[in-house]
Each structure stands twice: as structure tokens, then as C-alpha cells.
CSV table of C-alpha atoms in Angstrom, one decimal:
chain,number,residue,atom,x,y,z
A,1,UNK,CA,-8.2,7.3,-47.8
A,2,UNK,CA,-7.2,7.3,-44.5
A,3,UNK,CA,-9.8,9.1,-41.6
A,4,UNK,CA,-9.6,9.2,-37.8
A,5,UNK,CA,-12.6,7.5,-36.8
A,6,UNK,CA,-14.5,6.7,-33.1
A,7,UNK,CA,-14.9,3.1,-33.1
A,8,UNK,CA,-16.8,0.8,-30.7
A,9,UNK,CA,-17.4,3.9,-28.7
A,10,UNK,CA,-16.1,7.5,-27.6
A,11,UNK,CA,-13.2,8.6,-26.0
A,12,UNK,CA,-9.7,8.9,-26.5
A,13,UNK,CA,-9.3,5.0,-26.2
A,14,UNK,CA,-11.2,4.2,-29.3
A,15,UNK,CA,-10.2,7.3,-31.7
A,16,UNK,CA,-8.5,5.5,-34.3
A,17,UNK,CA,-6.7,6.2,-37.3
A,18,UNK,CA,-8.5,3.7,-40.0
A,19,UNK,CA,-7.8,3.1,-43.8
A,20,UNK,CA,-11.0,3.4,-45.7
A,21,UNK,CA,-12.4,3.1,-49.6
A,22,UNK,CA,-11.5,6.2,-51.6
A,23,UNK,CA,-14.9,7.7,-52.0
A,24,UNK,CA,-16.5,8.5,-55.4
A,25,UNK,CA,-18.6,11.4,-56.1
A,26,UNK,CA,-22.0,10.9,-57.3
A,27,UNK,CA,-24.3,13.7,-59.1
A,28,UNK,CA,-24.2,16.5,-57.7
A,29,UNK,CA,-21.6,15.9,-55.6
A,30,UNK,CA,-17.7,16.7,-55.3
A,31,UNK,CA,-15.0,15.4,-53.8
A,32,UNK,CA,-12.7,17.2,-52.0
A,33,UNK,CA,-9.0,16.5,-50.6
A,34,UNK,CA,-8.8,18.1,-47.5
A,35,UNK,CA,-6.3,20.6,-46.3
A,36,UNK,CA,-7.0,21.4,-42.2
A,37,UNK,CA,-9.7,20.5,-40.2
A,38,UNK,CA,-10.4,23.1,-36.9
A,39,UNK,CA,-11.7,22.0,-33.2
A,40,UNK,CA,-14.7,23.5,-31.2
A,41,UNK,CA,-15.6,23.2,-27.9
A,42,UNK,CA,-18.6,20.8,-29.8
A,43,UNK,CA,-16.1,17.9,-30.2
A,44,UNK,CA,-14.4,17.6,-26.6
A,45,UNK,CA,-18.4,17.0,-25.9
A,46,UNK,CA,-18.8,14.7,-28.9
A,47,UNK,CA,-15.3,13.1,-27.6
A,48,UNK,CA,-16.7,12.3,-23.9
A,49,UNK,CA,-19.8,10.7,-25.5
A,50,UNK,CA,-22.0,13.2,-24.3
A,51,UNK,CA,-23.9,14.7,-27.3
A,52,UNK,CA,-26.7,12.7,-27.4
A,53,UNK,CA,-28.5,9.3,-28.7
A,54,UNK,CA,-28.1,10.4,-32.0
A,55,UNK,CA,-24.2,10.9,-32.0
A,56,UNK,CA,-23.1,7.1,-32.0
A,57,UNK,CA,-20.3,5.5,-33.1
A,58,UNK,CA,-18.3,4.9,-36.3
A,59,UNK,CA,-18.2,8.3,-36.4
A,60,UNK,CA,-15.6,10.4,-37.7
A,61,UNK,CA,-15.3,13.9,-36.2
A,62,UNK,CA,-14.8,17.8,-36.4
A,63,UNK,CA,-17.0,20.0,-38.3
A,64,UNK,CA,-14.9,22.6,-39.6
A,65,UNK,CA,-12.9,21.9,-42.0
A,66,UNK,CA,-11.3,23.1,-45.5
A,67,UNK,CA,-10.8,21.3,-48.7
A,68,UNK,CA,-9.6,21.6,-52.4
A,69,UNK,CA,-12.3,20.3,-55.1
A,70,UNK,CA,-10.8,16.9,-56.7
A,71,UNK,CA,-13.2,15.4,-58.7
A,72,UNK,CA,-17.2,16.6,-59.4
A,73,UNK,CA,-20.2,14.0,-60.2
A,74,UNK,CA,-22.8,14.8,-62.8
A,75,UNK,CA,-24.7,17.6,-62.9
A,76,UNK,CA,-21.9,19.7,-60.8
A,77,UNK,CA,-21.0,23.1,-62.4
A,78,UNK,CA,-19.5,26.4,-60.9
A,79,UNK,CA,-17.2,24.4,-58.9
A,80,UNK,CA,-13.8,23.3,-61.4
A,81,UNK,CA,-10.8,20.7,-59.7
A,82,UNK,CA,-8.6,23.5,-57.3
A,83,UNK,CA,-11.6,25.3,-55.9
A,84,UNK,CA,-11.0,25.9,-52.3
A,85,UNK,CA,-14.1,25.1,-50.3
A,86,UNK,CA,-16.0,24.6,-46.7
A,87,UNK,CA,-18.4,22.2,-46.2
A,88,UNK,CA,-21.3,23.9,-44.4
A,89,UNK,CA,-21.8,22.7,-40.6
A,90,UNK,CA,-25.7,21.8,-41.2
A,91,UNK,CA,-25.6,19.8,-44.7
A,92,UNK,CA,-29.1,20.2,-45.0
A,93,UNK,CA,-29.8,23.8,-44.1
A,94,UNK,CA,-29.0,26.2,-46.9
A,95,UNK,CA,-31.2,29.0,-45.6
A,96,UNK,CA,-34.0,30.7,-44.0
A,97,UNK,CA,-35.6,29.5,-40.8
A,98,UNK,CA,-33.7,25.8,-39.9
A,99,UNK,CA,-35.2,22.7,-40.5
A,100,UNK,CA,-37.3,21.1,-38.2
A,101,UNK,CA,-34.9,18.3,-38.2
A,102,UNK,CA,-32.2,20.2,-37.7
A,103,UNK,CA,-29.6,18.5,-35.4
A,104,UNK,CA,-30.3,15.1,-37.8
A,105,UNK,CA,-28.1,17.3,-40.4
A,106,UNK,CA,-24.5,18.2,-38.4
A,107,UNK,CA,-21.2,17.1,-39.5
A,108,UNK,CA,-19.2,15.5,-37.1
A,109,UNK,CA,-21.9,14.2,-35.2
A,110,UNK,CA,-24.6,12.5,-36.2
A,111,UNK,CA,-22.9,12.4,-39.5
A,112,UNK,CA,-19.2,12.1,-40.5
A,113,UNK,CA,-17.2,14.9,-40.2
A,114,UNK,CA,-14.1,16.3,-41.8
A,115,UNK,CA,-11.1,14.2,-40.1
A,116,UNK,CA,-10.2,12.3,-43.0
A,117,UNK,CA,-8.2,12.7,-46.0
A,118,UNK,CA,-11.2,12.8,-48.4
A,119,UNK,CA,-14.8,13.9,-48.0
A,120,UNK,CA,-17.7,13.5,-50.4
A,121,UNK,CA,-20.1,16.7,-50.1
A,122,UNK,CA,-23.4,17.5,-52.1
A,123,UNK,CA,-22.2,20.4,-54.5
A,124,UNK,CA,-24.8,22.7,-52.6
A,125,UNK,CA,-23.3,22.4,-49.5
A,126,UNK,CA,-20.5,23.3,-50.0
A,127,UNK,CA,-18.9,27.6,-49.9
A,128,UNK,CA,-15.5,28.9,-51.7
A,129,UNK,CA,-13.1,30.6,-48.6
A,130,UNK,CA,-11.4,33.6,-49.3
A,131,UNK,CA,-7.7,33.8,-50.9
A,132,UNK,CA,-6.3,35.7,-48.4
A,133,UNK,CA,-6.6,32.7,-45.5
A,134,UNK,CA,-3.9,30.2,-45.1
A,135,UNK,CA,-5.4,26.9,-44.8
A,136,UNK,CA,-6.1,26.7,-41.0
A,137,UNK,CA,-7.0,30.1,-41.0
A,138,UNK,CA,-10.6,28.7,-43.4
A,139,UNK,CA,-11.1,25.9,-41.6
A,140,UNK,CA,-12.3,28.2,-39.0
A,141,UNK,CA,-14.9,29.2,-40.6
A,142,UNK,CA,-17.6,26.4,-40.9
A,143,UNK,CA,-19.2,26.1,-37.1
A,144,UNK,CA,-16.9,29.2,-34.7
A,145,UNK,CA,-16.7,31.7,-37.7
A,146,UNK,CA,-20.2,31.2,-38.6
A,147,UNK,CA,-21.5,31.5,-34.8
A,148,UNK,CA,-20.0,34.9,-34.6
A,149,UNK,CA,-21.7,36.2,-37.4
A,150,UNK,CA,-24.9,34.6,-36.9
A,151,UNK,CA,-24.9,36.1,-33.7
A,152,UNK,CA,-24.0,39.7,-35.0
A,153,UNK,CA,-26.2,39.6,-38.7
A,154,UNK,CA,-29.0,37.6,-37.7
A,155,UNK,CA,-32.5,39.9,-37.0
A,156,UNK,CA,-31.6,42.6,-35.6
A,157,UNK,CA,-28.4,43.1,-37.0
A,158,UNK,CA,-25.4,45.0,-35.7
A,159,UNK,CA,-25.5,48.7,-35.6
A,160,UNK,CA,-22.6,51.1,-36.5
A,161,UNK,CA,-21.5,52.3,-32.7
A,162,UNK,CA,-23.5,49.5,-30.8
A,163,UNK,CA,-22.1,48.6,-28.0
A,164,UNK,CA,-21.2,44.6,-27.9
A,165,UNK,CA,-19.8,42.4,-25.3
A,166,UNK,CA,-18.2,39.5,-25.6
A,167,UNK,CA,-18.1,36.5,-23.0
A,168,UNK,CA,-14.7,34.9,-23.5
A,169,UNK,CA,-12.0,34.6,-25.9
A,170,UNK,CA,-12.3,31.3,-27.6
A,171,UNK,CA,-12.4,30.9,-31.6
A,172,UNK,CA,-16.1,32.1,-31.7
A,173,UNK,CA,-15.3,35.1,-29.4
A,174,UNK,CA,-12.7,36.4,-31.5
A,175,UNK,CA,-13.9,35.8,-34.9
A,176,UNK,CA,-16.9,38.2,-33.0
A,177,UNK,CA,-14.4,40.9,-32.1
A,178,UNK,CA,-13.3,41.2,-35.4
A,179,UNK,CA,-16.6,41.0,-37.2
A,180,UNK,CA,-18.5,43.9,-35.1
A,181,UNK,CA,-15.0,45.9,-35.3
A,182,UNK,CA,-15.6,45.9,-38.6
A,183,UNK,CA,-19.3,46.5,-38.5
A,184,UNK,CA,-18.4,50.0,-36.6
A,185,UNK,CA,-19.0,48.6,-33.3
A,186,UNK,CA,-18.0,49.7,-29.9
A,187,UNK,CA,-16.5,46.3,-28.6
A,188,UNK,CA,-15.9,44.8,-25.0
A,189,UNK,CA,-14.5,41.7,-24.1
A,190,UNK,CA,-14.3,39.5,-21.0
A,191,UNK,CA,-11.3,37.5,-20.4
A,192,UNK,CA,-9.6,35.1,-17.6
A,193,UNK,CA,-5.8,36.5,-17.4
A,194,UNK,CA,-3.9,39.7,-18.5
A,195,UNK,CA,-1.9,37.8,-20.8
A,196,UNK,CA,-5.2,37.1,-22.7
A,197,UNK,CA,-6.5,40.9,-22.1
A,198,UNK,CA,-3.5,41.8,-24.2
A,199,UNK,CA,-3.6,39.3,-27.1
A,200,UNK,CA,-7.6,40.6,-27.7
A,201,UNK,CA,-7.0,43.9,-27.1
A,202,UNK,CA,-4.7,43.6,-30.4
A,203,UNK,CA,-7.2,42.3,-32.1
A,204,UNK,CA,-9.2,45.8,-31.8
A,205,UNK,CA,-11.1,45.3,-28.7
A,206,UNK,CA,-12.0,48.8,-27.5
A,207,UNK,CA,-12.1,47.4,-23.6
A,208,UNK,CA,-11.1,44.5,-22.4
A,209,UNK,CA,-11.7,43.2,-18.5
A,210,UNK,CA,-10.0,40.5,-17.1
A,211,UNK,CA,-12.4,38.5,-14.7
A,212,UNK,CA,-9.6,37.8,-12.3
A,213,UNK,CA,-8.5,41.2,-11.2
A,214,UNK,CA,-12.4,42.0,-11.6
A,215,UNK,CA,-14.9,39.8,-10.3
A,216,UNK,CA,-17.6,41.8,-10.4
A,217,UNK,CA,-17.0,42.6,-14.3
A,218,UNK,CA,-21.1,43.4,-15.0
A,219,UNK,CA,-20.5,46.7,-12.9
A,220,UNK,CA,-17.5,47.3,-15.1
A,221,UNK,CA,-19.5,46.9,-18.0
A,222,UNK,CA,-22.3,49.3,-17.1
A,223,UNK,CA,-19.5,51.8,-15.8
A,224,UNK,CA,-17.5,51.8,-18.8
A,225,UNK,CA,-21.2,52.6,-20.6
A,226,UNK,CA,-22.4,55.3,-18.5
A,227,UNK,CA,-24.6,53.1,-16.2
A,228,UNK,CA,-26.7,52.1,-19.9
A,229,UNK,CA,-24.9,48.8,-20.0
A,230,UNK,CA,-24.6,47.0,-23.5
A,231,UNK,CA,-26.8,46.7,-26.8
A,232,UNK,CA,-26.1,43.2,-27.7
A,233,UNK,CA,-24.3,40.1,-25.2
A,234,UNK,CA,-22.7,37.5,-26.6
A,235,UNK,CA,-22.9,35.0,-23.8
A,236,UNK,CA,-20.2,32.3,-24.4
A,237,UNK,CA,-20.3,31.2,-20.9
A,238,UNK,CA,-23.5,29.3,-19.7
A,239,UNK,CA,-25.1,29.1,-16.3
A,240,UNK,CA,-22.4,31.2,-14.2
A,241,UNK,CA,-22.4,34.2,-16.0
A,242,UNK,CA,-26.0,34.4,-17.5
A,243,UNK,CA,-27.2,35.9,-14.3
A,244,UNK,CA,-24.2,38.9,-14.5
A,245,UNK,CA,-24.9,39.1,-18.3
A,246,UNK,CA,-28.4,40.4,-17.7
A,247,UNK,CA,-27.1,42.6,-15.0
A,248,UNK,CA,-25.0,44.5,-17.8
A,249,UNK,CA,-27.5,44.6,-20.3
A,250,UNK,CA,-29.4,47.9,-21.3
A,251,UNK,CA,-32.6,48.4,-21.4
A,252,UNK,CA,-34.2,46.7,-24.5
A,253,UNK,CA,-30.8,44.9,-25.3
A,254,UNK,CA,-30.4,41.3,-26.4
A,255,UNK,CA,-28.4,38.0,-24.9
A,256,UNK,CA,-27.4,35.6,-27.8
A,257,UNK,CA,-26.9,32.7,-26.0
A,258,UNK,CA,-24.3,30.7,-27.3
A,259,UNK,CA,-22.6,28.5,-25.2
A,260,UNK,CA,-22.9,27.0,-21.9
A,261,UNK,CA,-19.3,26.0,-20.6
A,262,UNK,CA,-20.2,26.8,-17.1
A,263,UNK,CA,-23.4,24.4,-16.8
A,264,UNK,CA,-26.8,24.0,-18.3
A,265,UNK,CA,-29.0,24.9,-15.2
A,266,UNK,CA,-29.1,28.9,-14.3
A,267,UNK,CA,-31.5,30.7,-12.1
A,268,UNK,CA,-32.2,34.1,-13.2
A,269,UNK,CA,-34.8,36.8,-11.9
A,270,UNK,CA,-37.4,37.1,-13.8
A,271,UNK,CA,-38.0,40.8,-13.1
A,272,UNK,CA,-34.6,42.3,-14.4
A,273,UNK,CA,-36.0,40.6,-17.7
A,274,UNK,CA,-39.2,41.2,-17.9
A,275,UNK,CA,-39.4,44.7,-16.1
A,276,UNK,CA,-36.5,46.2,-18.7
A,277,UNK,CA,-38.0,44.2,-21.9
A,278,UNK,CA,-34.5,42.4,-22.7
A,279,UNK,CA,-34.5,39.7,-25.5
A,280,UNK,CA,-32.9,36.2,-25.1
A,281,UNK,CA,-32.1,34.4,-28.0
A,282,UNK,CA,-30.2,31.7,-29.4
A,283,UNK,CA,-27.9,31.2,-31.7
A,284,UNK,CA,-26.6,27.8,-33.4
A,285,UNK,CA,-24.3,28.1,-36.1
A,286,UNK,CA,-26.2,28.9,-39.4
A,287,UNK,CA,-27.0,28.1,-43.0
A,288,UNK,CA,-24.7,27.8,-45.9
A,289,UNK,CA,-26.2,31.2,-47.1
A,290,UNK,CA,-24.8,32.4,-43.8
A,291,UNK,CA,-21.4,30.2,-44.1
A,292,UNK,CA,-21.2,32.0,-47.5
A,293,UNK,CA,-21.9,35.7,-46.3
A,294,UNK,CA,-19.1,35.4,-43.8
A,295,UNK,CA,-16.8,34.3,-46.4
A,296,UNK,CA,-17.7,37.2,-48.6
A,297,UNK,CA,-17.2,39.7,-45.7
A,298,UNK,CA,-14.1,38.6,-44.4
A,299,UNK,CA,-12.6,38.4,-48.1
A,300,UNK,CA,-13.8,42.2,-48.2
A,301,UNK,CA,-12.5,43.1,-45.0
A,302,UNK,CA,-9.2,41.5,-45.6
A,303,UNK,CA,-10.2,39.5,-41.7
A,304,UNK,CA,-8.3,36.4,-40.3
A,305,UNK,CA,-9.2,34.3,-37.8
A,306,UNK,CA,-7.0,33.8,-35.1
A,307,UNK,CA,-4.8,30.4,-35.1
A,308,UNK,CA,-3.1,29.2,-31.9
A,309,UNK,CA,-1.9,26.1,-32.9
A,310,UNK,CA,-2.0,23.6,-35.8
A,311,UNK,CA,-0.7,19.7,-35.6
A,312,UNK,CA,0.2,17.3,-37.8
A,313,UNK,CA,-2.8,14.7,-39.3
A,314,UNK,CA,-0.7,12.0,-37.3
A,315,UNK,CA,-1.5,13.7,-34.0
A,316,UNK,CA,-5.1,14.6,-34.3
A,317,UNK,CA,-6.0,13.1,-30.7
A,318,UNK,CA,-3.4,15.2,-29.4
A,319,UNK,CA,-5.3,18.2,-30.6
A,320,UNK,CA,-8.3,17.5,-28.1
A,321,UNK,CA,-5.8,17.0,-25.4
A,322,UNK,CA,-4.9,20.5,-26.0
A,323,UNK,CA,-8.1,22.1,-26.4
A,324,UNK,CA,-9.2,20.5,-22.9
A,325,UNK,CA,-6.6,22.1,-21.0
A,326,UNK,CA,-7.5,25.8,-22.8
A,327,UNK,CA,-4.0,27.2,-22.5
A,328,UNK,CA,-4.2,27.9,-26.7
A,329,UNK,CA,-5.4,31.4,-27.3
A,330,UNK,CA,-7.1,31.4,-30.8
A,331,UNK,CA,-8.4,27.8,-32.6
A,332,UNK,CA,-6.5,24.5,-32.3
A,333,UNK,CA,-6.3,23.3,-36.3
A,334,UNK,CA,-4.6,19.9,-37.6
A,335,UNK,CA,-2.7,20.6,-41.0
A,336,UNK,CA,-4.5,17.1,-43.6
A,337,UNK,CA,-3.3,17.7,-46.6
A,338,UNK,CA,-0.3,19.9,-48.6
């Protein structure tokens, strides 16, 4: 099989395409032959070497990928040659509260990811996709698709005519636009040019504000609710919005904090927490029960997650080049297999 794998160390320098042994499932295992693999925001940081003692070269990346079952091991049923499957982002976390070890069990870092032509998976890790999605469109689904919902579904779940903003219109971002759209949701996103203000407002996004033309987007938030501000935040950005996000948060609302693009390190008063009884919470991925709830709700709701781009297997390093420079609205895939 061949796999793109960082050797010696990280960085574009020593991603290399290697030749390795065809693997073999064991029991309870399956092999798959992979058909796309998708980027997150995760692997420029896994890229620049900055994820950690435990991430450490050989190592091959991505998390999110899609594959077709090619062979099973012993003991594997439910899962017959052609099945179209995900491998869940946290191998060892089918569901409930995670495991106390729970960054030991991540794919693409500390373990192998999904960059190669062949993966071996244990049977119960892994989720059929819906029909419906092309191949990139699945590959999604694993680590950004999973986010969104996690963030929407987990305790306490979206609400029918809740209002939810949205930091940001990256692959999590979206897949979370369309998700509380379809959960009955009253749905405002914050974005970074018009351009992008239209592409998500086509996506069903009942207000959209671009942060250019309005810098001071929190009071637009809290206008656009009648001063209330809004039930649930999905805060994408990090230090430099947190402070704003609570700002536009109703009383007794919750911040699912998510990512933190715009630095680790925020100061925040205290009192507009405390005082107005707001709930900050975070979010990492999910389980495979979750992985397999989103699948079964996006096959219902007929959903697809929003491709920008999709390269060739050949130029997978080219793929990070373009997810650093963020000028691809919707998720950066590489096409593996037929």
C-alpha cells in the first residue's frame, strides 16, 4: 500500500509518500480501501509539530476519512466487502462520558491516520455513511461533521426556534448551520468577507454578519435578537472573540468552545459570567455512537457537507498548502481511491 507518512520529523520537508506492507485484518477487524480523506484545522497543527509529546513521528496523518470494506477478520459480521464506512476519530471511545485517556486514542495523531491507500480498523470503530454523499462529501464526517453535532445534541440539546450563532465558516461551522437548520433553529453566522456572507447564507443561514463591514458584530447579534442575545455560541474562534461571544450571549445561554484559531490565552470578566449564570463548555469531537447519529440524521435529512476543493492522492501536501492560506470556502478533501 502506498501512505503519505511524516518521517524523521514534521513539516512539509519530511511528508513523504512511502510504499508500505499491505495490511491484513485480524479478528475483529476489517480492512478497508480508502476513497477520500478530509483536512481540519487539527492537521496544519499536527503539520507544524505543535500537537504535543505524544504526536511524534512516523506518523501518517488526517483523521477524517472514508473507505469501502475489503476484507473482514474473524469474528466480523454486519459489515460484508462494499460497505461504505468512517473510521471514528477517537478509536477507543464508542460512547458515554470519554475515556480518561482520551487524547491516547485519536487518529492522525498519536496514532496513524487515514492518508494511505489501506487502513486496518477494529470492526467496532468503524460507522456506514449515508448513500446520498459523494465520497469527499463522507469523509467530512469523522472529526468537523461530528463537532457540529456534538456541539448542537450533546446535554442540553438544541431546541426548535433557539437561537444559535456561529463563529466562522469553516467545515465545522457549516456542517453546524445545516444541522440546527434542520433542528428548527433560528441560525446566525459570523463571517470575514461578503463573498463568504453570501455562500452561507445559501446554505440557510437566517443572518449572516460579515466582521469586516461590522466590527462590533456582538451588538449586532443582541440587536438582531431584541437585546436577549443568543441561546447557544458556537465559538470557533479562540481568544479574540471569546470576550465579544459572551457579550452576545443571553442570559442563561451556553458557549461551546470549540476552537481557538485566534490564541489560547483570553481575559474575560468574570462578572458578565457569573452575574448572568452563562455555561461554558467544551466540545471535542465525539464517540462513534455520536459519529453514527450524525450519519443517520444527515441520511434522513437528505444533508451535504460543503466541499471546496478535492486533489489528487499525488498532491496531498498541496492540500495543507491550501488550507493554510483559508481562501477555500467549505472542506479541502484529497480523492484516494476510485
Amino acid at each position: 500500500m502506498k501512505a503519505w507518512r511524516f518521517e524523521g520529523g514534521f513539516g512539509f520537508e519530511n511528508l513523504r509518500l512511502v510504499e508500505l506492507p499491505d495490511p491484513v485484518p485480524g479478528a475483529g477487524e476489517v480492512l478497508l480501501e480508502m476513497r477520500a480523506a478530509a483536512l481540519n484545522y487539527r492537521d496544519l497543527v499536527v503539520l507544524r509539530g505543535q500537537h504535543g509529546r505524544r504526536v511524534q513521528p512516523p506518523l501518517i496523518p488526517l483523521s477524517d476519512g472514508v473507505g469501502v470494506v475489503a476484507a473482514t477478520g474473524p469474528g466480523v459480521t454486519g459489515l460484508p466487502p462494499g460497505t461504505r464506512v468512517c473510521p471514528a476519530f477517537f478509536q477507543h471511545w464508542d460512547g458515554g462520558p470519554p475515556p480518561d485517556d482520551l487524547e491516547a486514542g485519536r487518529l492522525g495523531g498519536p496514532l496513524d491516520g487515514v492518508l494511505a491507500t489501506a487502513c486496518v480498523f477494529p470492526a467496532a470503530t468503524v460507522v456506514p455513511v449515508p448513500d446520498h454523499l459523494s465520497d469527499a462529501e463522507a469523509a467530512t464526517l469523522p472529526c468537523a461533521g461530528l463537532t457540529a453535532w456534538s456541539a448542537l445534541m450533546a446535554a442540553p440539546q438544541i431546541c426548535p426556534g433557539e437561537v444559535v450563532l456561529v463563529l466562522g465558516t469553516g467545515g465545522v461551522a457549516l456542517m453546524a448551520v445545516q444541522l440546527a437548520k434542520a433542528a428548527g433553529a433560528r441560525v446566525i453566522v459570523t463571517t470575514s468577507t461578503p463573498e463568504r456572507a453570501a455562500q452561507v447564507a445559501g446554505l440557510g443561514a437566517d443572518l449572516v454578519i460579515d466582521r469586516g463591514a461590522t466590527p462590533d458584530w456582538a451588538a449586532c447579534v443582541r440587536a438582531a435578537t431584541d437585546g436577549m442575545g443568543a441561546d447557544r455560541v458556537l465559538e470557533l474562534g479562540g481568544a479574540a472573540t471569546l470576550p465579544d461571544t459572551i457579550r452576545c450571549t443571553r442570559v442563561g445561554g451556553q458557549i461551546i468552545l470549540i476552537g481557538n484559531v485566534t490564541g489560547n490565552r483570553a481575559e474575560i470578566f468574570l462578572p458578565a459570567i457569573l452575574t448572568r449564570q452563562l455555561t461554558l463548555r467544551a466540545v471535542t469531537v465525539g464517540s462513534r455512537q455520536g459519529l453514527a447519529a450524525l450519519s443517520r440524521a444527515i441520511g434522513q435529512h437528505g444533508l451535504r457537507p460543503v466541499v471546496g476543493q478535492t486533489l489528487p492522492f499525488a498532491k496531498a501536501p498541496d492540500a495543507f498548502r491550501i488550507l493554510e492560506t483559508q481562501s477555500v470556502f467549505g472542506n479541502i478533501c484529497i480523492r484516494i481511491g476510485d
